[in-house]
PDB file of C-alpha atoms in Angstrom:
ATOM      1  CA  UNK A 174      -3.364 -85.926 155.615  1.00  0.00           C
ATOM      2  CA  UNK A 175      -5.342 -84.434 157.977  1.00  0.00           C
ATOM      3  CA  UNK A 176      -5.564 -80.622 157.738  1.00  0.00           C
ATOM      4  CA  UNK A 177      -7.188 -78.032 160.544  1.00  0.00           C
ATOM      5  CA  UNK A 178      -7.562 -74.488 159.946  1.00  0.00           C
ATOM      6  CA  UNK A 179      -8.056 -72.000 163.290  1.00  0.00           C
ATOM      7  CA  UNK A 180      -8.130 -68.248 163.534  1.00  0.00           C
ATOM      8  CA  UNK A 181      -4.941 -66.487 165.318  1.00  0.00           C
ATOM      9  CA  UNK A 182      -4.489 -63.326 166.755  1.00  0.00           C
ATOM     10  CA  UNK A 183      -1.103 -61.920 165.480  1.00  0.00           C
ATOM     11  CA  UNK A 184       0.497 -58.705 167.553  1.00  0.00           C
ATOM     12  CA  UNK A 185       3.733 -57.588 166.448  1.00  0.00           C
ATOM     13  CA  UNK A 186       5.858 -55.045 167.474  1.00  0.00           C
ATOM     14  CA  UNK A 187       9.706 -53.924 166.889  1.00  0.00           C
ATOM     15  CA  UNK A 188      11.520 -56.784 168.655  1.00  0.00           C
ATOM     16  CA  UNK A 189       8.556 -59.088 168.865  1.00  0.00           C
ATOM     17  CA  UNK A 190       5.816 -61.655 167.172  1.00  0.00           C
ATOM     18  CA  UNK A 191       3.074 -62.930 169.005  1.00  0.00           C
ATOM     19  CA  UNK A 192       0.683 -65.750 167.425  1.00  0.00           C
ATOM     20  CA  UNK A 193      -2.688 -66.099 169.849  1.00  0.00           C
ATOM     21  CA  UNK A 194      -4.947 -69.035 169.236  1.00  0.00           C
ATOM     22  CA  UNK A 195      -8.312 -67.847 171.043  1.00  0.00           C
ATOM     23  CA  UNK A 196      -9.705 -71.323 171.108  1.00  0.00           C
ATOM     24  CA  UNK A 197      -6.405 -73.104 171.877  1.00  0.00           C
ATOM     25  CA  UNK A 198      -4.567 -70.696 174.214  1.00  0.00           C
ATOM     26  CA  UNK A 199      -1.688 -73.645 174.755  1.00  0.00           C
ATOM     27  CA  UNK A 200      -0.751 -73.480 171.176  1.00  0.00           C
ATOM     28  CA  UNK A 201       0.008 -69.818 171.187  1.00  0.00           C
ATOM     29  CA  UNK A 202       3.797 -68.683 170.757  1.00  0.00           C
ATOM     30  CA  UNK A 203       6.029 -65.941 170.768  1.00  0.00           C
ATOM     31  CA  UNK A 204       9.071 -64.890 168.582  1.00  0.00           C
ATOM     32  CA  UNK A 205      11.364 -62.597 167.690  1.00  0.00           C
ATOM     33  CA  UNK A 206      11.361 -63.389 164.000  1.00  0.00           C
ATOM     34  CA  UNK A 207       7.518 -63.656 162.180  1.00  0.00           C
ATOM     35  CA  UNK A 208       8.524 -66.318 159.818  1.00  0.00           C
ATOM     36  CA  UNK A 209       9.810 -68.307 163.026  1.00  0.00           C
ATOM     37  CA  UNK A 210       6.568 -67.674 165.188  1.00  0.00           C
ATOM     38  CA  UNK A 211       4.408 -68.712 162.551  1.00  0.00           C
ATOM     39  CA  UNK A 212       6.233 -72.016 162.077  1.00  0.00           C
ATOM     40  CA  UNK A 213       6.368 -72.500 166.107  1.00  0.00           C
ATOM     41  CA  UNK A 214       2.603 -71.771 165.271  1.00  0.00           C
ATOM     42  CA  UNK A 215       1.578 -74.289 163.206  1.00  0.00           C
ATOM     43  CA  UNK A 216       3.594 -76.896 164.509  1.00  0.00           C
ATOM     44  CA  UNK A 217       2.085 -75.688 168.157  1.00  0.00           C
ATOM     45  CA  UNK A 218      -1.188 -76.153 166.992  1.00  0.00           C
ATOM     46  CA  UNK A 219      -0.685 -79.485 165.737  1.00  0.00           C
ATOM     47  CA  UNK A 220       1.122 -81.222 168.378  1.00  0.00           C
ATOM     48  CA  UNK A 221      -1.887 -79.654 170.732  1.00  0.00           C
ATOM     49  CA  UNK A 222      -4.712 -81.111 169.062  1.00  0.00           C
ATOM     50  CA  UNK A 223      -2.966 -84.367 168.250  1.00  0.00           C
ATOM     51  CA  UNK A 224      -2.564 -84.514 172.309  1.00  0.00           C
ATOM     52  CA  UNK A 225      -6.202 -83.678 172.983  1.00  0.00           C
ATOM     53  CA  UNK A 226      -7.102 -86.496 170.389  1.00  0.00           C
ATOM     54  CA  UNK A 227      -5.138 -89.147 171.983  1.00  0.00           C
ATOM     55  CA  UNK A 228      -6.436 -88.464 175.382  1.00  0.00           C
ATOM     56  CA  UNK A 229      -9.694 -88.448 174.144  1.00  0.00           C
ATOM     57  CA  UNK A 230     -10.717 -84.746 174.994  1.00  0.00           C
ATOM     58  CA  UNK A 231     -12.679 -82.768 173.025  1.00  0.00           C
ATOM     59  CA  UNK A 232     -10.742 -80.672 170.360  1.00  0.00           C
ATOM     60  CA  UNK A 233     -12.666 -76.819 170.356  1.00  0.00           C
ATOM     61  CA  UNK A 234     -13.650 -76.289 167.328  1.00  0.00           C
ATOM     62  CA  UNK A 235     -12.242 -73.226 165.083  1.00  0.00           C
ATOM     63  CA  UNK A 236     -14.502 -70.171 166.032  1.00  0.00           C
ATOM     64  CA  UNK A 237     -15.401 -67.166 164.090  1.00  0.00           C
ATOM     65  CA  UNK A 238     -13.243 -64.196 164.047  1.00  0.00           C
ATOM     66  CA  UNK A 239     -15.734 -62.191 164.875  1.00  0.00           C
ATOM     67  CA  UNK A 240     -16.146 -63.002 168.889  1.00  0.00           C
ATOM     68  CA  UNK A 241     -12.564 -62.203 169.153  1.00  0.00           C
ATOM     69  CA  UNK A 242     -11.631 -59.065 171.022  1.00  0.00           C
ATOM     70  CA  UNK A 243      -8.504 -57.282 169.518  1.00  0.00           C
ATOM     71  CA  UNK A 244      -6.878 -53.989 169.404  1.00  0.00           C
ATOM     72  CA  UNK A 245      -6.557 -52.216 166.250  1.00  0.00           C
ATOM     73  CA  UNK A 246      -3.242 -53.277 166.141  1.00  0.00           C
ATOM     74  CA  UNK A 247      -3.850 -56.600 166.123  1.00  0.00           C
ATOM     75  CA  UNK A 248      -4.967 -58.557 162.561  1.00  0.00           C
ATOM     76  CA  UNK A 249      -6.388 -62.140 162.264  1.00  0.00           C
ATOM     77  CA  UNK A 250      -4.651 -64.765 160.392  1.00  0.00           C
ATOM     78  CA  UNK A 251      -6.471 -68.668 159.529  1.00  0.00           C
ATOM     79  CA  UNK A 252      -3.451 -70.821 160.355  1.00  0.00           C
ATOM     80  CA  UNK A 253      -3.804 -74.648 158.697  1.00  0.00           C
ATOM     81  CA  UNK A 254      -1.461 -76.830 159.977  1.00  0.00           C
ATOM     82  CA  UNK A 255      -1.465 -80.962 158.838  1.00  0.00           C
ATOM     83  CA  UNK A 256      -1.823 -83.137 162.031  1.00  0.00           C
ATOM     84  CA  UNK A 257       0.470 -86.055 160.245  1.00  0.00           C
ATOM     85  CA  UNK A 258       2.943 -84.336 159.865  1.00  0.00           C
ATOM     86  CA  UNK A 259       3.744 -83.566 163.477  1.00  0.00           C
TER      87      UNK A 259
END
């Protein structure tokens, strides 16, 4: 099992979930239901770094919340996702 934890920008608004991974842009998804885009989320994140591994590029690693810009809407969210399992 191999686990990964990155930071994710999460916006939501009425009608609308949006799940940003600042160091993995490609793995970022949208949703109309939360529980949904955080599922699309993890699984995104997965199947992204599992594709980076097998073509040999480098995989960023997680930054710090901190150097992310956001609006005060906005809240960060550490989203671990198992790489086996996808």
């Amino acid at each position: 099992m191999e686990q990964v934890t990155y930071p994710a920008i999460i916006t939501q608004t009425a009608s609308l979930t949006k799940i940003y991974f600042p160091d993995l842009p490609d793995a970022s998804v949208e949703d109309a239901d939360y529980d949904r885009a955080l599922l699309r989320a993890k699984i995104g994140l997965a199947l992204i770094i599992s594709d980076l591994q097998s073509h040999h590029e480098r995989v960023p690693q997680p930054g710090t919340n901190m150097h992310y810009p956001r609006s005060s809407k906005d809240k960060i969210m550490l989203i671990q996702t198992d790489l086996d399992q996808y």
